[in-house]
Amino acid sequence: MMDVRCPVLLLWTALLPVSGCGGGPSASKAYDHFVAAAKALEAGDKETALTELSASIEKSPTDWAFFERARIYLDKGQEEDAVADCHKGLELDPKDRNLLWLSAELKKPAAQRFKGQFAKPPGLK
């Protein structure tokens, strides 16, 4: 299975307050859940990360939260949920490189995914 920890997640938690996205109670709570998810991923606690990402998405959906949750779903073997999260994230940002990459990989047979130049998301190369 693929590693779900992502520096993009940690970068997002650092940039959200200055990006203008943190304006309101719902966005603030979403941010708190996102930070908790990042900490859980760093600790290897995917179940807590999944719960926190879901709470973040419920409060204020972001393409990055959908990407991270899709990766966890895929790691857990929940491919349909991963595909659904990719689609939802791409509705928010149709040009998100990481979601486009993951969506393309999910269209391949499982044995052909995440190989060679496509082993890692574009944001991690």
PDB file of N, CA and C in Angstrom, residues 1-4 67 70-75 79 82-83 86 98-122 124-125:
ATOM      1  N   MET A   1       0.833  -1.196   0.000  1.00  0.00           N
ATOM      2  CA  MET A   1       0.000   0.000   0.000  1.00  0.00           C
ATOM      3  C   MET A   1       0.870   1.249   0.000  1.00  0.00           C
ATOM      4  N   MET A   2       0.276   2.333  -0.430  1.00  0.00           N
ATOM      5  CA  MET A   2       1.050   3.563  -0.505  1.00  0.00           C
ATOM      6  C   MET A   2       1.023   4.323   0.806  1.00  0.00           C
ATOM      7  N   ASP A   3       2.065   5.084   1.059  1.00  0.00           N
ATOM      8  CA  ASP A   3       2.192   5.907   2.250  1.00  0.00           C
ATOM      9  C   ASP A   3       1.281   7.116   2.102  1.00  0.00           C
ATOM     10  N   VAL A   4       0.453   7.410   3.116  1.00  0.00           N
ATOM     11  CA  VAL A   4      -0.511   8.502   2.990  1.00  0.00           C
ATOM     12  C   VAL A   4      -0.012   9.809   3.561  1.00  0.00           C
ATOM     13  N   PHE A  67      -8.184  15.012  -1.330  1.00  0.00           N
ATOM     14  CA  PHE A  67      -7.035  14.238  -1.811  1.00  0.00           C
ATOM     15  C   PHE A  67      -6.476  13.348  -0.704  1.00  0.00           C
ATOM     16  N   ALA A  70      -8.908  10.596   0.124  1.00  0.00           N
ATOM     17  CA  ALA A  70      -8.929   9.594  -0.954  1.00  0.00           C
ATOM     18  C   ALA A  70      -7.736   8.651  -0.827  1.00  0.00           C
ATOM     19  N   ARG A  71      -6.584   9.191  -0.481  1.00  0.00           N
ATOM     20  CA  ARG A  71      -5.396   8.351  -0.320  1.00  0.00           C
ATOM     21  C   ARG A  71      -5.574   7.359   0.835  1.00  0.00           C
ATOM     22  N   ILE A  72      -6.181   7.808   1.908  1.00  0.00           N
ATOM     23  CA  ILE A  72      -6.429   6.896   3.032  1.00  0.00           C
ATOM     24  C   ILE A  72      -7.438   5.834   2.622  1.00  0.00           C
ATOM     25  N   TYR A  73      -8.514   6.249   1.967  1.00  0.00           N
ATOM     26  CA  TYR A  73      -9.499   5.263   1.501  1.00  0.00           C
ATOM     27  C   TYR A  73      -8.831   4.214   0.612  1.00  0.00           C
ATOM     28  N   LEU A  74      -7.987   4.650  -0.300  1.00  0.00           N
ATOM     29  CA  LEU A  74      -7.313   3.711  -1.195  1.00  0.00           C
ATOM     30  C   LEU A  74      -6.425   2.768  -0.395  1.00  0.00           C
ATOM     31  N   ASP A  75      -5.708   3.306   0.570  1.00  0.00           N
ATOM     32  CA  ASP A  75      -4.845   2.478   1.413  1.00  0.00           C
ATOM     33  C   ASP A  75      -5.651   1.423   2.165  1.00  0.00           C
ATOM     34  N   GLU A  79     -11.701   1.574  -2.709  1.00  0.00           N
ATOM     35  CA  GLU A  79     -11.418   2.243  -3.967  1.00  0.00           C
ATOM     36  C   GLU A  79     -12.571   3.139  -4.434  1.00  0.00           C
ATOM     37  N   ALA A  82     -12.413   6.327  -2.641  1.00  0.00           N
ATOM     38  CA  ALA A  82     -11.276   7.126  -3.118  1.00  0.00           C
ATOM     39  C   ALA A  82     -11.626   7.827  -4.429  1.00  0.00           C
ATOM     40  N   VAL A  83     -12.251   7.100  -5.337  1.00  0.00           N
ATOM     41  CA  VAL A  83     -12.656   7.683  -6.621  1.00  0.00           C
ATOM     42  C   VAL A  83     -13.664   8.811  -6.386  1.00  0.00           C
ATOM     43  N   CYS A  86     -11.921  11.892  -5.159  1.00  0.00           N
ATOM     44  CA  CYS A  86     -11.198  12.551  -6.256  1.00  0.00           C
ATOM     45  C   CYS A  86     -12.165  13.412  -7.061  1.00  0.00           C
ATOM     46  N   ASN A  98      -2.549  16.982  -7.977  1.00  0.00           N
ATOM     47  CA  ASN A  98      -2.515  15.750  -7.196  1.00  0.00           C
ATOM     48  C   ASN A  98      -3.786  14.929  -7.385  1.00  0.00           C
ATOM     49  N   LEU A  99      -4.923  15.598  -7.419  1.00  0.00           N
ATOM     50  CA  LEU A  99      -6.181  14.879  -7.654  1.00  0.00           C
ATOM     51  C   LEU A  99      -6.251  14.325  -9.072  1.00  0.00           C
ATOM     52  N   LEU A 100      -5.770  15.090 -10.041  1.00  0.00           N
ATOM     53  CA  LEU A 100      -5.731  14.584 -11.416  1.00  0.00           C
ATOM     54  C   LEU A 100      -4.834  13.359 -11.512  1.00  0.00           C
ATOM     55  N   TRP A 101      -3.680  13.419 -10.838  1.00  0.00           N
ATOM     56  CA  TRP A 101      -2.753  12.284 -10.818  1.00  0.00           C
ATOM     57  C   TRP A 101      -3.420  11.054 -10.192  1.00  0.00           C
ATOM     58  N   LEU A 102      -4.035  11.233  -9.011  1.00  0.00           N
ATOM     59  CA  LEU A 102      -4.644  10.099  -8.324  1.00  0.00           C
ATOM     60  C   LEU A 102      -5.807   9.535  -9.134  1.00  0.00           C
ATOM     61  N   SER A 103      -6.609  10.401  -9.723  1.00  0.00           N
ATOM     62  CA  SER A 103      -7.721   9.937 -10.567  1.00  0.00           C
ATOM     63  C   SER A 103      -7.207   9.098 -11.733  1.00  0.00           C
ATOM     64  N   ALA A 104      -6.133   9.556 -12.355  1.00  0.00           N
ATOM     65  CA  ALA A 104      -5.552   8.807 -13.483  1.00  0.00           C
ATOM     66  C   ALA A 104      -5.009   7.459 -13.027  1.00  0.00           C
ATOM     67  N   GLU A 105      -4.361   7.436 -11.874  1.00  0.00           N
ATOM     68  CA  GLU A 105      -3.826   6.176 -11.361  1.00  0.00           C
ATOM     69  C   GLU A 105      -4.953   5.200 -11.030  1.00  0.00           C
ATOM     70  N   LEU A 106      -6.050   5.699 -10.513  1.00  0.00           N
ATOM     71  CA  LEU A 106      -7.182   4.836 -10.150  1.00  0.00           C
ATOM     72  C   LEU A 106      -7.868   4.228 -11.366  1.00  0.00           C
ATOM     73  N   LYS A 107      -7.666   4.809 -12.532  1.00  0.00           N
ATOM     74  CA  LYS A 107      -8.244   4.263 -13.758  1.00  0.00           C
ATOM     75  C   LYS A 107      -7.432   3.088 -14.293  1.00  0.00           C
ATOM     76  N   LYS A 108      -6.208   2.941 -13.817  1.00  0.00           N
ATOM     77  CA  LYS A 108      -5.343   1.843 -14.246  1.00  0.00           C
ATOM     78  C   LYS A 108      -5.661   0.583 -13.455  1.00  0.00           C
ATOM     79  N   PRO A 109      -5.329  -0.582 -14.019  1.00  0.00           N
ATOM     80  CA  PRO A 109      -5.429  -1.805 -13.212  1.00  0.00           C
ATOM     81  C   PRO A 109      -4.505  -1.675 -12.002  1.00  0.00           C
ATOM     82  N   ALA A 110      -4.921  -2.239 -10.885  1.00  0.00           N
ATOM     83  CA  ALA A 110      -4.186  -2.088  -9.622  1.00  0.00           C
ATOM     84  C   ALA A 110      -2.705  -2.426  -9.745  1.00  0.00           C
ATOM     85  N   ALA A 111      -2.367  -3.449 -10.504  1.00  0.00           N
ATOM     86  CA  ALA A 111      -0.965  -3.872 -10.628  1.00  0.00           C
ATOM     87  C   ALA A 111      -0.110  -2.869 -11.404  1.00  0.00           C
ATOM     88  N   GLN A 112      -0.734  -1.949 -12.118  1.00  0.00           N
ATOM     89  CA  GLN A 112       0.012  -0.989 -12.932  1.00  0.00           C
ATOM     90  C   GLN A 112       0.074   0.407 -12.311  1.00  0.00           C
ATOM     91  N   ARG A 113      -0.481   0.568 -11.140  1.00  0.00           N
ATOM     92  CA  ARG A 113      -0.536   1.884 -10.496  1.00  0.00           C
ATOM     93  C   ARG A 113       0.749   2.227  -9.754  1.00  0.00           C
ATOM     94  N   PHE A 114       1.000   3.526  -9.651  1.00  0.00           N
ATOM     95  CA  PHE A 114       2.055   4.075  -8.797  1.00  0.00           C
ATOM     96  C   PHE A 114       3.436   3.502  -9.126  1.00  0.00           C
ATOM     97  N   LYS A 115       3.742   3.466 -10.420  1.00  0.00           N
ATOM     98  CA  LYS A 115       5.023   2.929 -10.871  1.00  0.00           C
ATOM     99  C   LYS A 115       5.797   4.001 -11.635  1.00  0.00           C
ATOM    100  N   GLY A 116       7.112   3.883 -11.602  1.00  0.00           N
ATOM    101  CA  GLY A 116       7.972   4.784 -12.364  1.00  0.00           C
ATOM    102  C   GLY A 116       7.729   6.241 -12.024  1.00  0.00           C
ATOM    103  N   GLN A 117       7.599   7.062 -13.057  1.00  0.00           N
ATOM    104  CA  GLN A 117       7.415   8.495 -12.845  1.00  0.00           C
ATOM    105  C   GLN A 117       6.074   8.818 -12.175  1.00  0.00           C
ATOM    106  N   PHE A 118       5.174   7.848 -12.123  1.00  0.00           N
ATOM    107  CA  PHE A 118       3.860   8.065 -11.507  1.00  0.00           C
ATOM    108  C   PHE A 118       3.769   7.477 -10.104  1.00  0.00           C
ATOM    109  N   ALA A 119       4.913   7.158  -9.523  1.00  0.00           N
ATOM    110  CA  ALA A 119       4.935   6.540  -8.193  1.00  0.00           C
ATOM    111  C   ALA A 119       4.471   7.490  -7.107  1.00  0.00           C
ATOM    112  N   LYS A 120       4.702   8.786  -7.299  1.00  0.00           N
ATOM    113  CA  LYS A 120       4.357   9.777  -6.268  1.00  0.00           C
ATOM    114  C   LYS A 120       3.543  10.888  -6.905  1.00  0.00           C
ATOM    115  N   PRO A 121       2.729  11.562  -6.081  1.00  0.00           N
ATOM    116  CA  PRO A 121       1.962  12.702  -6.602  1.00  0.00           C
ATOM    117  C   PRO A 121       2.901  13.803  -7.094  1.00  0.00           C
ATOM    118  N   PRO A 122       2.424  14.614  -8.028  1.00  0.00           N
ATOM    119  CA  PRO A 122       3.264  15.686  -8.565  1.00  0.00           C
ATOM    120  C   PRO A 122       3.799  16.627  -7.487  1.00  0.00           C
ATOM    121  N   LEU A 124       4.922  15.891  -4.661  1.00  0.00           N
ATOM    122  CA  LEU A 124       5.945  15.257  -3.818  1.00  0.00           C
ATOM    123  C   LEU A 124       7.204  14.902  -4.594  1.00  0.00           C
ATOM    124  N   LYS A 125       7.289  15.254  -5.843  1.00  0.00           N
ATOM    125  CA  LYS A 125       8.456  14.861  -6.650  1.00  0.00           C
ATOM    126  C   LYS A 125       9.645  15.716  -6.339  1.00  0.00           C
TER     127      LYS A 125
END
